[in-house]
XYZ file of C-alpha atoms in Angstrom:
645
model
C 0.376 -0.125 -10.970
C 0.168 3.452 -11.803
C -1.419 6.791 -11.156
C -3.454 7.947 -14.059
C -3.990 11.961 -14.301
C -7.003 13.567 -15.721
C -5.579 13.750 -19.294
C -6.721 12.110 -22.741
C -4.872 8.678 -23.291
C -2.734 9.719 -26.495
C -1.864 13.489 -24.346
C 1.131 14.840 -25.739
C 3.940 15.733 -23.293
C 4.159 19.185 -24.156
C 0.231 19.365 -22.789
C 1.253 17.675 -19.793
C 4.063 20.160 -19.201
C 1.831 23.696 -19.628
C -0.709 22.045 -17.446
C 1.565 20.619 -14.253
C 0.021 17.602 -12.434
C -1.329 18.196 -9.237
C -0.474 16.146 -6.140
C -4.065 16.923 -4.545
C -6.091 15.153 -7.408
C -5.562 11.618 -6.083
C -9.517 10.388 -6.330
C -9.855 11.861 -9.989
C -6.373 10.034 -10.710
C -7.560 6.997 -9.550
C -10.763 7.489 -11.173
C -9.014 8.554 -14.672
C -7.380 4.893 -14.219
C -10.113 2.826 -13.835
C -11.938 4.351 -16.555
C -8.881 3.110 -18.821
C -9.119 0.170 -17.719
C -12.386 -0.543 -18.386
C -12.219 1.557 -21.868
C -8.709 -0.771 -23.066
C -9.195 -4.544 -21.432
C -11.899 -6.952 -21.392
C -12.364 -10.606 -20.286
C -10.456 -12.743 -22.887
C -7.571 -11.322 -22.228
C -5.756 -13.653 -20.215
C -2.940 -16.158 -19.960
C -3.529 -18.879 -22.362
C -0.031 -20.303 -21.010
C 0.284 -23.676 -20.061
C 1.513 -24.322 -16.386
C 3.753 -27.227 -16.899
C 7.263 -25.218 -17.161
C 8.839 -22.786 -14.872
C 10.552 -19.728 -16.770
C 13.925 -19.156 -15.472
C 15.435 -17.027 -18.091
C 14.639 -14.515 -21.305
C 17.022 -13.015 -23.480
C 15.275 -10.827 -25.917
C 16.272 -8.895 -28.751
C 13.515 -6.571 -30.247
C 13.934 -4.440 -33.536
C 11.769 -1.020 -33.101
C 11.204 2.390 -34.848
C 8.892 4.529 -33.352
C 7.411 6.077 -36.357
C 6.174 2.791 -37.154
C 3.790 0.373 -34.833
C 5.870 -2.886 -36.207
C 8.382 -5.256 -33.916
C 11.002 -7.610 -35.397
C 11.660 -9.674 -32.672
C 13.626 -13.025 -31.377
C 13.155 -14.396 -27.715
C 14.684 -16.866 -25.971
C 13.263 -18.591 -23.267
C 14.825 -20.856 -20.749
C 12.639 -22.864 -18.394
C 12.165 -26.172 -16.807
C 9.610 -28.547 -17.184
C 7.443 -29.454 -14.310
C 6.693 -32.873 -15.643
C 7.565 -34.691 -18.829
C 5.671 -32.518 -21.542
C 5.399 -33.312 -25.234
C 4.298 -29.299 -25.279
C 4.466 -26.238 -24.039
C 2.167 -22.873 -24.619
C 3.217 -19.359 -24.251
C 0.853 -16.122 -24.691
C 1.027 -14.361 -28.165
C -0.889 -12.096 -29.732
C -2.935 -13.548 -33.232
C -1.894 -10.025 -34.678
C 2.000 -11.271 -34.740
C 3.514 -13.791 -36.785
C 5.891 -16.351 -35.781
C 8.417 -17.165 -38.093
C 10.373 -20.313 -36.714
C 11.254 -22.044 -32.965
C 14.061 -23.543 -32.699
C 15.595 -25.594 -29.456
C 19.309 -25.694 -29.566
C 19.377 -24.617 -33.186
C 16.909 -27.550 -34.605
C 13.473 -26.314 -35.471
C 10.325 -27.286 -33.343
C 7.015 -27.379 -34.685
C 4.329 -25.208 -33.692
C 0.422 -24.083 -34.005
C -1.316 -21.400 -32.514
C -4.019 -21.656 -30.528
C -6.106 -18.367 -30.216
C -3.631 -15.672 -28.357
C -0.936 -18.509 -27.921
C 1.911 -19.786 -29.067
C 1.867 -23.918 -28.661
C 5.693 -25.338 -29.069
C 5.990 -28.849 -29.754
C 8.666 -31.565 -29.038
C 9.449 -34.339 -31.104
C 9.931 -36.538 -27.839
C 8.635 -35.316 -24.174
C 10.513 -33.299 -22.311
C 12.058 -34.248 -19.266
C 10.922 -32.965 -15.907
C 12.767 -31.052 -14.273
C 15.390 -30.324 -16.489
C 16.432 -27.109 -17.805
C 15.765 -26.603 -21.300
C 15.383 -23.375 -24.120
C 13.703 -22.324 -26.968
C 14.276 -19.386 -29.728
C 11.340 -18.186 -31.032
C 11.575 -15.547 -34.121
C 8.479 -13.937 -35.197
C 7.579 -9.814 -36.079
C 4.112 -8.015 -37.043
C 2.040 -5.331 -35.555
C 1.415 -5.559 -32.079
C -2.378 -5.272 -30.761
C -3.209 -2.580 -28.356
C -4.840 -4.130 -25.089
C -4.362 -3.405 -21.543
C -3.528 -0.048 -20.763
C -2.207 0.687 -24.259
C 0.622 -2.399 -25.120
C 2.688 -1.300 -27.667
C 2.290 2.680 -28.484
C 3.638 4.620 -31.068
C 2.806 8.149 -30.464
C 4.678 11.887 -30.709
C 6.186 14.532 -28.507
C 7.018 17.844 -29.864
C 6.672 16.248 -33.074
C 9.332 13.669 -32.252
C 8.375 9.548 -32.938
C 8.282 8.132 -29.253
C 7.205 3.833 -28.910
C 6.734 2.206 -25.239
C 5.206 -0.351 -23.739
C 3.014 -0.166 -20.931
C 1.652 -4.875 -20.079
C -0.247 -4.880 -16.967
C -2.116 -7.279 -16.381
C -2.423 -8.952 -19.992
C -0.485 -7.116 -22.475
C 2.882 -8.641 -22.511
C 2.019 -11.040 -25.399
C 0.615 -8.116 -27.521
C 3.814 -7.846 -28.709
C 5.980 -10.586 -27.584
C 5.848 -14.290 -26.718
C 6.065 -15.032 -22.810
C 4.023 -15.942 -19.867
C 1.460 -13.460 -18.869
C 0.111 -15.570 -15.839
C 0.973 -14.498 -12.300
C 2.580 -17.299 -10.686
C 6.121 -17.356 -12.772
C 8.891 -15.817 -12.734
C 11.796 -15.243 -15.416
C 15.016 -15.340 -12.187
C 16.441 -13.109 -15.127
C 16.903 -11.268 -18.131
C 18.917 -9.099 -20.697
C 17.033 -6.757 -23.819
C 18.353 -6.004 -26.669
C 16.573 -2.998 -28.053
C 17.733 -1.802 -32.099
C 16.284 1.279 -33.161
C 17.196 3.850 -35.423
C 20.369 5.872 -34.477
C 18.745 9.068 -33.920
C 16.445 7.402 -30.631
C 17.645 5.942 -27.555
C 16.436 2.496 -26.188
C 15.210 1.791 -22.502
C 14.425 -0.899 -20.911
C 15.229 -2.795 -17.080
C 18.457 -3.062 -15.322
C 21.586 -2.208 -16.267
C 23.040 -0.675 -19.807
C 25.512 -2.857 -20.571
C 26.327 -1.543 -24.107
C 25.490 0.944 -27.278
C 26.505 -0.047 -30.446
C 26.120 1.269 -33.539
C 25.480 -0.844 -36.664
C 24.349 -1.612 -39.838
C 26.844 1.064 -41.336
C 25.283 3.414 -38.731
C 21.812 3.694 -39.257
C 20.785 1.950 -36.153
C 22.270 1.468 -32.581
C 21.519 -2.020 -30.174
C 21.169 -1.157 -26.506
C 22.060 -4.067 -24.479
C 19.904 -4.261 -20.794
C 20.657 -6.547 -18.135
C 18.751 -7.540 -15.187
C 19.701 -9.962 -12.881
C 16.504 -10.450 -10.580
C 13.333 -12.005 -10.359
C 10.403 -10.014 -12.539
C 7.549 -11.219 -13.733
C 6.463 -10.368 -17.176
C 4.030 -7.164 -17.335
C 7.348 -5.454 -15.294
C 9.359 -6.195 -18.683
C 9.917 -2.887 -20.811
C 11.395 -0.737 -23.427
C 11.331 2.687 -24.502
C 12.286 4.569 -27.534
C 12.676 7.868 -28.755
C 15.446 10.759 -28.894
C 16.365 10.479 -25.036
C 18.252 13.111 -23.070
C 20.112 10.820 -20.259
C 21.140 12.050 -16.865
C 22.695 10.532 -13.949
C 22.114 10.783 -10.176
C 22.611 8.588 -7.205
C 21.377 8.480 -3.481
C 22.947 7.272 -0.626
C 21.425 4.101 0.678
C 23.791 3.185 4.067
C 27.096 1.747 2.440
C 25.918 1.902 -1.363
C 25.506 4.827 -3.466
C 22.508 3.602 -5.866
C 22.247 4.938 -9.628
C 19.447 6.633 -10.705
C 19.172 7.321 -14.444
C 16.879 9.186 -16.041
C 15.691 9.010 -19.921
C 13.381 12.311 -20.493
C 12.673 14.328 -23.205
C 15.102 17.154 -24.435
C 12.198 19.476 -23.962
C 11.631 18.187 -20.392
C 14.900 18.087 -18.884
C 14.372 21.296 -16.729
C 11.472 19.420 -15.050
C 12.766 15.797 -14.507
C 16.048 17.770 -13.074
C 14.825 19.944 -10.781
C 12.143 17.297 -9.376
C 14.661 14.093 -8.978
C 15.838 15.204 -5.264
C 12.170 14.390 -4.339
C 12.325 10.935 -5.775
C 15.968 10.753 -3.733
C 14.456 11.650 -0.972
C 11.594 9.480 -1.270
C 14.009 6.425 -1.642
C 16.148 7.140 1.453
C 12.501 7.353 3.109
C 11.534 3.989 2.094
C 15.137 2.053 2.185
C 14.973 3.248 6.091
C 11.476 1.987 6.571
C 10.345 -0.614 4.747
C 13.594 -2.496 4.294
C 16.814 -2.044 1.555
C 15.431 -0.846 -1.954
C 14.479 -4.085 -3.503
C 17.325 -3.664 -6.883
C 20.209 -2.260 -4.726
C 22.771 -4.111 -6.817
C 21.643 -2.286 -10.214
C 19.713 0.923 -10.082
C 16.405 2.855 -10.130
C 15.338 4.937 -13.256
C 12.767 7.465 -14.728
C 12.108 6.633 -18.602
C 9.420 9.176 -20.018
C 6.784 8.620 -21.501
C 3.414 10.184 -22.888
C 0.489 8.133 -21.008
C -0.938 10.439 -18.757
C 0.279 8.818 -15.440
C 3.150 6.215 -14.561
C 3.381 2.347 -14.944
C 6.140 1.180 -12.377
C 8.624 -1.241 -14.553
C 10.919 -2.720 -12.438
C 14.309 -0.499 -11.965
C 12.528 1.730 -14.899
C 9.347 3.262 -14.020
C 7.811 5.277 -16.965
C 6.976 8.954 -15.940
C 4.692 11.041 -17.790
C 5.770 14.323 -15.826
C 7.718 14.437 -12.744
C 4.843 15.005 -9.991
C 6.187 14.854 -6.670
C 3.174 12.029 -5.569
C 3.367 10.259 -8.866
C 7.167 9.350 -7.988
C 6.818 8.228 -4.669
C 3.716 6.092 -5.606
C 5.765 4.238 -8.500
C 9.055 4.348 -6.469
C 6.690 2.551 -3.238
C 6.232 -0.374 -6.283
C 9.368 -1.955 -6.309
C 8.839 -2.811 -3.055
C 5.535 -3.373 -3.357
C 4.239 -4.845 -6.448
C 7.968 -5.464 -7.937
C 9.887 -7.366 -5.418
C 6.686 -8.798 -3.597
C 4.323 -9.452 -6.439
C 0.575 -10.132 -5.890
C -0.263 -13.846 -6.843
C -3.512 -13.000 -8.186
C -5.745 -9.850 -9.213
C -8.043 -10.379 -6.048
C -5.439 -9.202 -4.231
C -4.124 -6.209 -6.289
C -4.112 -4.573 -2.682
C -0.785 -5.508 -1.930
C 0.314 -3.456 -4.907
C -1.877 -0.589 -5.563
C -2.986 0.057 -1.736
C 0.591 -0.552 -0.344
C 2.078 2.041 -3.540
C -0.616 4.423 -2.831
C 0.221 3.989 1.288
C 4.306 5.093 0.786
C 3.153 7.447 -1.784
C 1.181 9.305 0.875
C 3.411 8.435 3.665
C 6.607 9.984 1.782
C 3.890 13.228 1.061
C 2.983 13.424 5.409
C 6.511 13.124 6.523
C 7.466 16.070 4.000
C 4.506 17.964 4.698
C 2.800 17.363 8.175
C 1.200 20.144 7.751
C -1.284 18.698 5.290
C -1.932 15.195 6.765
C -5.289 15.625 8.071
C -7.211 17.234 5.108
C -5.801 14.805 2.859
C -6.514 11.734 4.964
C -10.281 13.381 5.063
C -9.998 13.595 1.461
C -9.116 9.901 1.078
C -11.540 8.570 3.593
C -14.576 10.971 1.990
C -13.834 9.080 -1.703
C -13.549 5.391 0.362
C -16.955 6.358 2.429
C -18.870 8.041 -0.899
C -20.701 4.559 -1.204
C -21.764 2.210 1.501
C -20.497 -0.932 -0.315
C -17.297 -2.350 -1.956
C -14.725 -4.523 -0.706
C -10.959 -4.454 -0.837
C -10.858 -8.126 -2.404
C -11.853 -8.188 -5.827
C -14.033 -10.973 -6.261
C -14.637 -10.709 -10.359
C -10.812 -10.843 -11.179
C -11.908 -11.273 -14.874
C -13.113 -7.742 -14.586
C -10.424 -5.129 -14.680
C -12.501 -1.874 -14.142
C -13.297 -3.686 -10.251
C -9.092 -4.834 -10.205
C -8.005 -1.072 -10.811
C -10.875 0.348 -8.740
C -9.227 3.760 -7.526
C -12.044 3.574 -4.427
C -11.411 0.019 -3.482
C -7.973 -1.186 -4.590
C -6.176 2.146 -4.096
C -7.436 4.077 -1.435
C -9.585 1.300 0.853
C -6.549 -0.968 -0.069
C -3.774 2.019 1.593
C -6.055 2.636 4.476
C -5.957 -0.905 5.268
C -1.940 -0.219 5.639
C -3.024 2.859 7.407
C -5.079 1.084 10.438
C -2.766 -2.030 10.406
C -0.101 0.846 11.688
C -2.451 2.213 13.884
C -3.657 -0.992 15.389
C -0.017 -2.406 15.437
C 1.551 0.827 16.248
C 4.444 2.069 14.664
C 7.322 -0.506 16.051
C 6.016 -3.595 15.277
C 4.033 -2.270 12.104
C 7.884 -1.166 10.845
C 9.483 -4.570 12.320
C 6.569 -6.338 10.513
C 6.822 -4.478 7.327
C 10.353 -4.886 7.053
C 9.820 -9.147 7.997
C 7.092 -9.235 5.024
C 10.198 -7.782 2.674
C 12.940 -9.749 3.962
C 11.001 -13.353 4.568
C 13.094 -15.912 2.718
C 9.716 -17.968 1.364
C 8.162 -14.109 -0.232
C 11.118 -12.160 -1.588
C 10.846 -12.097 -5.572
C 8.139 -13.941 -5.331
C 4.420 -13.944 -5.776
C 2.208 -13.513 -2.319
C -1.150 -13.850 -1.012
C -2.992 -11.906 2.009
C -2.636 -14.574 4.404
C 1.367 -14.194 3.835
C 0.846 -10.705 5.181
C -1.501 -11.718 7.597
C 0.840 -14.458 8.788
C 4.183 -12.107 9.128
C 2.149 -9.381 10.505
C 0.643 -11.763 13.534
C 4.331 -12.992 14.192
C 5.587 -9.956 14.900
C 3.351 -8.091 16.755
C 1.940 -11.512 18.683
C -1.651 -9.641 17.662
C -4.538 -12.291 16.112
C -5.290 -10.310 13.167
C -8.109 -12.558 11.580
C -11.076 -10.213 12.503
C -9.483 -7.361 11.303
C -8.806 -9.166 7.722
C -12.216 -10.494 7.726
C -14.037 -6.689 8.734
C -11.718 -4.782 6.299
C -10.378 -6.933 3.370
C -13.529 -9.427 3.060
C -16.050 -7.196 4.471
C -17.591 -4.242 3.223
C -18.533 -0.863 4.188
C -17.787 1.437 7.370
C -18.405 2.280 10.811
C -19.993 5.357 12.164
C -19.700 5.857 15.635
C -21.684 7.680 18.076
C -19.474 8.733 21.385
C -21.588 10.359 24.625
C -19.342 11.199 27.490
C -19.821 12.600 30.928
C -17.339 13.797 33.571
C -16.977 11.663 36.957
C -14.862 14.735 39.364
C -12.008 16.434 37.623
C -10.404 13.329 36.504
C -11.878 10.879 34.540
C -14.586 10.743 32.118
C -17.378 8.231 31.700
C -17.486 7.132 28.163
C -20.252 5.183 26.464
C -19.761 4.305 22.750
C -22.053 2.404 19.839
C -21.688 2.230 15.911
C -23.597 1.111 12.911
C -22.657 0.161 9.790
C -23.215 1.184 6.359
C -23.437 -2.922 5.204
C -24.984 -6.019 6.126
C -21.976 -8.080 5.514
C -20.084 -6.086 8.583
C -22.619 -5.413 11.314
C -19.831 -4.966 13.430
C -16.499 -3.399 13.709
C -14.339 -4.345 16.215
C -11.496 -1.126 16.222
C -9.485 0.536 18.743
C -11.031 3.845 18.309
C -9.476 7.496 19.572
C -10.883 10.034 21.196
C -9.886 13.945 21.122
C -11.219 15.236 24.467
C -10.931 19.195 24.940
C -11.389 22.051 26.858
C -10.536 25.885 26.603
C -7.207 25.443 27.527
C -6.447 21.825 27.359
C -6.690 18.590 24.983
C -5.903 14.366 25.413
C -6.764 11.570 23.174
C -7.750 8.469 24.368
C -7.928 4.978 22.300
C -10.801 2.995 23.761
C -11.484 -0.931 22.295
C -14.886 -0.754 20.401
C -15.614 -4.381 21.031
C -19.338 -4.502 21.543
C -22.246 -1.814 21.233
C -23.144 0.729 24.087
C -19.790 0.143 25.448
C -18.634 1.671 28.504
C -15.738 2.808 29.946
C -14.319 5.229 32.567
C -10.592 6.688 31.688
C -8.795 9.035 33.657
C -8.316 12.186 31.351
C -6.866 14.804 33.761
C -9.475 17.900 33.463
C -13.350 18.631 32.828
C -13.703 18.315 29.648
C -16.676 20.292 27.339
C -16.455 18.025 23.971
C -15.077 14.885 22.429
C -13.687 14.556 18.080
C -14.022 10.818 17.411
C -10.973 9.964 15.466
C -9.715 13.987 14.331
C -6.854 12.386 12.931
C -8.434 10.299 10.460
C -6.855 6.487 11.418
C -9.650 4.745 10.755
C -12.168 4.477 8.014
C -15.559 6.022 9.031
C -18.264 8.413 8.584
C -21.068 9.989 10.102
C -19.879 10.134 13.755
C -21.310 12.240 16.747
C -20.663 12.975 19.902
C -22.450 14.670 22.708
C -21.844 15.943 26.692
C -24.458 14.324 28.732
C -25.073 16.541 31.365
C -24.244 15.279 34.751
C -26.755 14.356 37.431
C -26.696 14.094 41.099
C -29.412 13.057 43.130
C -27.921 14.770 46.643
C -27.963 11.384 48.222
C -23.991 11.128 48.568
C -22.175 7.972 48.052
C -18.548 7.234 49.131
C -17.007 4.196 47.604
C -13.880 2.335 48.197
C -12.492 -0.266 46.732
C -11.232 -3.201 45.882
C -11.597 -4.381 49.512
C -9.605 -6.277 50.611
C -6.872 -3.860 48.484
C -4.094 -5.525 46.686
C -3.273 -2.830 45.062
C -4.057 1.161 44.953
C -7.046 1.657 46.637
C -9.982 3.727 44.185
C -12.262 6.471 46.000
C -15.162 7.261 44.204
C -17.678 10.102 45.775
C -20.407 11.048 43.926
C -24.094 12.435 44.313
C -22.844 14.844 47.273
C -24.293 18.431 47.824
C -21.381 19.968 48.204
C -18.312 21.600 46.916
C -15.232 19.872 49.086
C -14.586 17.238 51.086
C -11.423 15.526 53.362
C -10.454 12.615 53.713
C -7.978 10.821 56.579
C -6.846 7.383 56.656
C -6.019 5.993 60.141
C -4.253 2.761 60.756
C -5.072 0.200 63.636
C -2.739 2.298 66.099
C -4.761 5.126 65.113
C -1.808 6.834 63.049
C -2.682 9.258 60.488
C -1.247 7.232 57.020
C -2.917 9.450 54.719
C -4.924 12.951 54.200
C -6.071 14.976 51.024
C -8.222 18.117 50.347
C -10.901 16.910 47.561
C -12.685 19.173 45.038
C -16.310 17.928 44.003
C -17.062 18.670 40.637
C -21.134 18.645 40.475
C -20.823 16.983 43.785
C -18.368 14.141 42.680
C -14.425 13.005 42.729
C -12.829 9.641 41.234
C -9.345 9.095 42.827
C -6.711 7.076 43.916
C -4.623 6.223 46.963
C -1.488 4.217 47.022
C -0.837 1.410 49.429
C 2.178 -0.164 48.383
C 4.271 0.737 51.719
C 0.844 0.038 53.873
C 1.368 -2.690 56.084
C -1.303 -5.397 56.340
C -3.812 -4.638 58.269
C -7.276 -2.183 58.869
C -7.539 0.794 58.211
C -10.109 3.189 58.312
C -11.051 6.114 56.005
C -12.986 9.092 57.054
C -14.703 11.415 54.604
C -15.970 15.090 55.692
C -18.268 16.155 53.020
C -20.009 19.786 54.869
C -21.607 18.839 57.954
C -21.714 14.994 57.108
C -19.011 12.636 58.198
C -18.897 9.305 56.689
C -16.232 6.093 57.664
C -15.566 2.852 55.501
C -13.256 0.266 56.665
C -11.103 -1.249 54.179
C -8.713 -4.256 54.806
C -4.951 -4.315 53.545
């Protein structure tokens, strides 16, 4: 959904403007939103829709003024019954009044339910057969959600919006509110007073004046999927301004409704939304709406609420853009199916938001990934599923659906890498069962694993189910100039993880030189030996900030050697290069010659011991078969192994 800034709910523009939003303030943001949430929504406010129709279609004409919290509205629904139904419910708000229903110009009974809107048939329906109703009704609109239906002021100028997610659709007009369904298309009709422009999704078809030119009809149209909390409008005395970005062979609109005394702002900022769209169209698959438009419509809650083509803006903030822009992929096109999984909007949106930020400015990538992963790691608990998706304080949990939800993105990248993350990102877009529609975890789990051939289940079950973090504790000791002895362990910070099994890299350095290395945490006190290339004096356990963890250490165990030297060589027989390993040697150097059966030098090397020791290897791939043996000089000692071929 959105990005909320540190500002009162009702914040006038004009405040938002003298104060600029700040792109570093995403954990307050997500805090501000959450707080909201829990402020504006509580558990009864829910779909009260029936599930035996599928919406296919609304036309909706709605009569506003925003210097007065009223709508005179008349919607038109076309659906198809799922089975033969004598009824049908739709969400409504008690506060608003319903005047008449009518199907094909006959009028239908009704009642209403609390917060719904029961049409009745005088014979069943019949399944699977599409069907419409008109339903006229007007009042005052409650104020749910994060704020419904507002009326509210800038520079002392009437400004109305609406702002639905999750429940507030039927504040202030009859629909579905359910995920699950929905409408494969629509067209608003917005009359307002002639002074204000309207807003709303899609397309403007038309402006017309009327009623001897007091009032104006904007006509929308919208010829995708959406479900219903991505329905909008807007109204208030608009400046309009056109721009367009390249996307391969189509140049995409982008329109932009702002205030007159914002225009300077929402100008100079747009290339960054550009930008941002070219960015995501190139990664993540063609911007969802390419046959209609995107669009900034301003408004005065103190974040952004992405509407589909028609994302309301409070201020143009360079992160705020991208994160609403990253919604119509995620959260638009692919919707989530239920509330438990609000991850696969809000994570994914806050993921491109900060992926658009690190490609523009690499510069800043690691302090703000610390940032992120200090909010995610300031408790021990908390899951990325929501399990109470009644409660909408845990759905919009900045901590757990935002920034635990876009690090989940973050390691799936890291643990896919980047081709088959991109391949599998763009599959997830593009797969013909998801697009438009509602999806699940396991359908990202499932186009994820088909790409990259990688079982993902663990990694779902540690990081979506499970709760908590790692910390890891790295000791490391050097074996000759090469390689480097690694041993590796981790708790947890919660019982229901005591485990997590994570590629995890490794920052090795010296003086003069640096190399990561990305060892496979699978089990506690772990070992492994990896060539690294130089001595090296310390080890940074994930300096990049990939993964989600806290509390790691790392130490240099210094090296022993017992001055009882040991030359090993093997595999033998050798089917492949052939591994020396000296170690436990007083001595500085050593030589080595490798004679074949005729006694022919095949092979000779000066050898450095570091503390006495060297890890090497020899290739035999143009040795013929045979024996050979190897002679070590290490000082006065000579040593000879015999190794078959």
């Amino acid at each position: 959904m959105r990005y909320l800034y540190i500002l009162l709910f009702l914040v006038s523009v004009k405040a938002a403007a003298q104060q600029p939003l700040c792109n570093d303030k995403l954990q307050q943001i997500q805090e501000m939103e959450r707080n909201a949430a829990a402020s504006f929504i509580n558990t009864t406010n829910r779909s009260m829709a029936s599930d035996n129709y599928d919406v296919k279609y609304y036309r909706c004409f709605w009569q506003v003024d925003p210097a007065v919290r009223y709508i005179n509205g008349v919607v038109t629904m076309y659906f198809v019954p799922t089975a033969s139904a004598p009824t049908i419910t739709l969400d409504l708000a008690n506060s608003l009044i319903t005047d008449s229903i009518k199907r094909r110009g006959t009028p239908l009974s009704f009642s209403r339910p609390d917060k719904a809107l029961q049409v009745n048939f005088a014979q069943p329906l019949a399944a699977n057969a599409l069907d419409s109703i008109t339903i006229y009704y007007h009042g005052v609109p409650d104020n749910t959600g994060f704020g419904s239906f507002i009326n509210h002021t800038h520079n002392g100028v009437p400004v109305a919006w609406s702002l639905s997610e999750p429940y507030g659709s039927s504040d202030w007009w009859p629909c579905k509110t359910n995920l699950g369904d929905k409408a494969d298309s629509l067209d608003v009709y917005i009359k307002n007073p002639v002074a204000y422009k309207g807003a709303s999704n899609g397309m403007l078809q038309s402006e017309t004046i009327t009623d001897n030119g007091t009032n104006i009809i904007s006509h929308w149209k919208h010829r995708y999927p959406i479900t219903s909390y991505l329905i909008c409008f807007a109204v208030t005395n608009y400046t309009v301004f056109n721009s367009s970005v390249q996307l391969g062979n189509v140049n995409l609109p982008m329109l932009t409704y702002c205030y007159p005394e914002t225009l300077a702002a929402f100008t100079s900022s747009t290339p960054n939304v550009l930008n941002a769209m070219k960015l995501f169209h190139e990664n993540f698959g063609p911007y969802p709406f390419i046959k209609e438009k995107y669009g900034h419509v301003q408004f005065g809650w103190g974040g952004g609420m992405e509407h589909q083509t028609s994302t309301f803006i409070v201020y143009p903030d360079e992160s705020l853009m991208a994160h609403e822009l990253g919604h119509q992929w995620f959260g638009n096109k692919l919707t989530t199916n239920s509330w438990e999984d609000i991850w696969l909007n809000e994570g994914f949106a806050t993921y491109l938001a900060a992926f658009y930020m690190e490609d523009k400015y690499p510069a800043t990538i690691t302090e703000k990934r610390k940032n992120v992963v200090g909010n995610i790691t300031s408790q021990p608990d908390g899951s990325v599923k929501v399990i109470d998706t009644l409660n909408v304080n845990r759905i919009f949990n900045g901590r757990l659906s935002y920034n635990k939800g876009s690090y989940l993105v973050n390691m799936l990248r890291f643990v896919l890498g980047d081709q088959d993350f991109f391949a599998a990102m763009k599959a997830y877009m593009s797969d013909p069962t998801l697009e438009y529609n509602y999806v699940k975890t396991a359908d990202l789990k499932r186009i994820l694993e088909q790409v990259s051939g990688k079982n993902l289940t663990k990694f779902f079950k540690q990081w979506y189910e499970g709760q908590g973090y790692p910390s890891y504790h790295v000791s490391f000791s050097s074996v000759g100039s090469q390689k480097v002895s690694i041993k590796i362990n981790q708790t947890t910070s919660h019982s229901s993880v005591p485990f997590f099994d994570m590629p995890v890299p490794l920052l090795f350095k010296n003086a003069t030189q640096q190399k990561t290395i990305i060892v496979q945490n699978t089990q506690n006190d772990q070992l492994f030996l990896e060539d690294l290339g130089f001595v090296a004096d310390t080890v940074l356990v994930d300096p990049e900030y990939w993964l989600i963890s806290k509390n790691n250490t790392s130490r240099k165990l210094p090296s022993t050697n017992t001055g009882n030297g040991v030359a090993e060589v093997f595999p033998n027989p050798a089917t492949g290069p052939l591994t020396v390993y000296l170690h436990d040697f007083n001595a500085a150097d050593a030589s080595l010659r490798i004679f074949n059966a005729a006694g022919q030098v095949m092979y000779s090397r000066k050898i450095t011991l570091v503390n006495g020791a060297e890890y090497f290897q020899i290739p035999t791939a143009t040795w013929a078969r045979g024996q050979y043996s190897l002679q070590f000089f290490v000082g006065d000692e000579k040593i000879t192994r015999q190794v078959i071929k």
